[in-house]
Amino acid sequence: MKSLRTRAAALALGLATIAGCGGGGAESTAPVVPDLSGVWAGSWQGSDPALGLVTGTWEASIARNDSGATGTATLLGDVDCMDGVVEGAVDAAGLVSGTYLRAPCQLNRWTLTAVDVAAGTATGAWTQDGSNASGTFTGTRIAVPGGPRIAFLNPPGGTPGAIVTIVGESFAPAAADNLVAFTGGGSAPLLSSTTSTLVTVVPAATSTGPVAVTTPSARAQAPRAFETEVRTAVPVLTGTASVGGQPAGVAFSPDSRKAYVARRAGPGATPGGVSLVSSTSDGVSFATDIAPGSPESIVASPDGKRVYVAVAGNGVVALDAALIKPLFTIPVAFGGGAIDNPQGLAQTPDGRRLLVSDNRPGGTVQVIDIASRTVVAALTMGAGEIPLGVAVHPDGQRAYVAVADATLSRLDKVVVVDPASAALLPGAFAVGQRPVGVAVTPDGAQVFVSNQLDDTVTRHEFATDSSSTAPVGGRAPTGIAASPDGTSVYVASRDGDSVSVLSAASGFESARVLLASGAAPTGIAVAPDGRKTYTADAGAGTASAIGGAFTLSIARAGTGIGTVTSQPAGVACGTVCQASFDAATVIDLVAIPSSGSIFTGWSGDADCADARVTMSGNVACTATFASVEPAPSAGFGGCFIATAAYGSAMAPEVSRLRAFRDRYLLGNAAGRAFVRTYYALSPPLADFIRPRESLRRIVRAGLWPVVWTIAHPAEALAGLLASGAFALALVVRRRRAN
């Protein structure tokens, strides 16, 4: 027995010393529930027999229990039901699997194929009962129990200088205790803060990537990367979607994948409603009728889960953002006027309030608290004043309301309103005749107003409190929207069947896009990534698409974990697995395997195999990652023998050995082959060592030189050189003596 122990210890010591660290195996043969508690977020992708390639993002709040884990989750993207309940457990083989119930939609089943609990990363596979759809998903732990959590960023992308609202929970009460960091840009200044909302400015040098908030209690990461490669869409008409009826207002989802078009009620008994348009295909995915009343103004919530539409003769109707099914109605006076009002509904950047203008002489601007579904404040206009378009400043502290003069005496203006109390604030300014739409630039420095009867646009600068007015080429400018990069403003000219693109710096028209004759565009919206613009064409029953962009979709397959990025930037999958690029753009894809995984190759469309894609159309590529470790179980990323020797996968010595493995062994074929052999031999040795303290001491002693060398490479090299010099000196002396 003693001989067996000695041989086992010697073999364990030899393998551990050579390999530095083994794989992510179990610390015991009995299944142990991994600690997945916290908030996780990531991306999913797959194939549906009816829909083809499907992709999206997910987020889940997980709590650990004796048998596994349970919690709530939300899917966004190409989904039907978004919200559901997730449950998981560990089986006898150590695999973690479970279900995602999204009543009344079909049940999803999932299995984790690789997990690193310490690093907070995971990957897995999913299937859907009934539809035969299947795919993969990856995720990152973005918040820990008891710490802060980020729910969403608004806007989801922008350039340095843009104002961003961070909404979440458990932020520090003192502003100075909340450290906001953007990728590449470092710490960001706070304009205001509460325990649930932080308002900041994108720092210089920020690049696409995670945004984090660190408080004294913990660190939280936003569920999706903040995108800095936003832009102005190419001023080219690229397609139309037939939505029917009389389109009036349009809004984009936060992920830029969907556009929502509000349709007015038609002659006779033709009901109005809302159509969901895919920005990838320019096709209508879903359509919903809303009665009674006539829908006109529409916004999408910044969390991606709701759409709100103001319906004349009804109120504000809330819809599910995936299926656009009505959820509830908030009674409020709206509409009935003869003037176009595609922007008579606005939402505060934190998503908590709606502002509604009712388009009537002597009408009101009402503030709705979404949580209580009630009107909490209202501002009543003068007898000859008609409230129309509303836009909220990106800092959330003020809103701008276009007020048309019903007497046509050129007393038209824009007033400034408190978004919480509806009280008038200083800063009102005069505009052209019949102002309809209002847009604020992402940095909050300028506001633009479309003057329908003057065929002009007014540009107002806050820093100098000065205004200028310039003509647009199309007649009856109505809807207006600013690009997310802050360089351009788009104006839909109803009677000119065109869209004017203005320079934000000068206020003058720089380009014009002609639509179909009789289109009569009223509403307009720009995607949050800036790559596409849609108009609501009241005369043609269509939504016109502007922007020559195509969509690149990335799926990930295999048993391993990894990320995919693109150059030029846009894909960060991870979290952003679908992005739009201008036509003819050449994109290089980079697949980066995570710890314990290797990248095995590309598949998908023709260009994917070379990892260089030319955007001549929509492209879908799949990156496959393979795990070089056994299937995930209790250890999840620890090291077999080192964990047995030190007693914990979280021991600093184990972390150093794991880092040595990842850097020096998994980066080459010979090292990976050796590690696979190690995984095959070491689990039984680890099980033999773990309960025997004497063997654990021997292994720790044997590992100490390796651990010390990894932790102090410079000192180890110096010692090695000194030893070599000393040995060389001895050899020289002996030769001289001989």
Tab-separated table of N, CA, C and O in Angstrom, residues 20 642 646 650-658 707 710:
chain	number	residue	atom	x	y	z
A	20	GLY	N	1.672	22.163	-15.167
A	20	GLY	CA	1.314	23.413	-14.495
A	20	GLY	C	-0.071	23.338	-13.932
A	20	GLY	O	-0.300	23.709	-12.814
A	642	ALA	N	-4.156	20.046	-8.603
A	642	ALA	CA	-3.869	21.236	-7.806
A	642	ALA	C	-5.022	21.547	-6.867
A	642	ALA	O	-4.826	21.906	-5.701
A	646	TYR	N	-4.591	21.764	-2.830
A	646	TYR	CA	-4.779	23.025	-2.101
A	646	TYR	C	-6.170	23.144	-1.493
A	646	TYR	O	-6.429	24.073	-0.730
A	650	MET	N	-10.442	27.909	-5.991
A	650	MET	CA	-10.238	29.352	-5.924
A	650	MET	C	-8.924	29.721	-5.246
A	650	MET	O	-8.617	30.907	-5.095
A	651	ALA	N	-8.150	28.750	-4.810
A	651	ALA	CA	-6.868	29.037	-4.165
A	651	ALA	C	-5.963	29.801	-5.128
A	651	ALA	O	-5.958	29.532	-6.338
A	652	PRO	N	-5.203	30.793	-4.645
A	652	PRO	CA	-4.361	31.587	-5.551
A	652	PRO	C	-3.348	30.739	-6.310
A	652	PRO	O	-3.014	31.033	-7.457
A	653	GLU	N	-2.852	29.671	-5.652
A	653	GLU	CA	-1.894	28.805	-6.338
A	653	GLU	C	-2.545	28.119	-7.544
A	653	GLU	O	-1.944	27.991	-8.619
A	654	VAL	N	-3.815	27.691	-7.366
A	654	VAL	CA	-4.531	27.039	-8.466
A	654	VAL	C	-4.775	28.031	-9.598
A	654	VAL	O	-4.645	27.699	-10.781
A	655	SER	N	-5.108	29.268	-9.244
A	655	SER	CA	-5.332	30.291	-10.266
A	655	SER	C	-4.072	30.526	-11.089
A	655	SER	O	-4.131	30.694	-12.311
A	656	ARG	N	-2.904	30.547	-10.418
A	656	ARG	CA	-1.650	30.762	-11.151
A	656	ARG	C	-1.352	29.592	-12.089
A	656	ARG	O	-0.912	29.782	-13.219
A	657	LEU	N	-1.599	28.374	-11.610
A	657	LEU	CA	-1.360	27.206	-12.449
A	657	LEU	C	-2.318	27.184	-13.642
A	657	LEU	O	-1.940	26.816	-14.758
A	658	ARG	N	-3.570	27.574	-13.409
A	658	ARG	CA	-4.537	27.611	-14.496
A	658	ARG	C	-4.102	28.625	-15.558
A	658	ARG	O	-4.207	28.389	-16.757
A	707	VAL	N	4.757	26.981	-8.802
A	707	VAL	CA	3.901	28.122	-8.465
A	707	VAL	C	4.748	29.374	-8.244
A	707	VAL	O	4.414	30.471	-8.709
A	710	ILE	N	6.018	30.732	-11.550
A	710	ILE	CA	4.965	31.409	-12.308
A	710	ILE	C	4.693	32.786	-11.725
A	710	ILE	O	4.505	33.764	-12.456
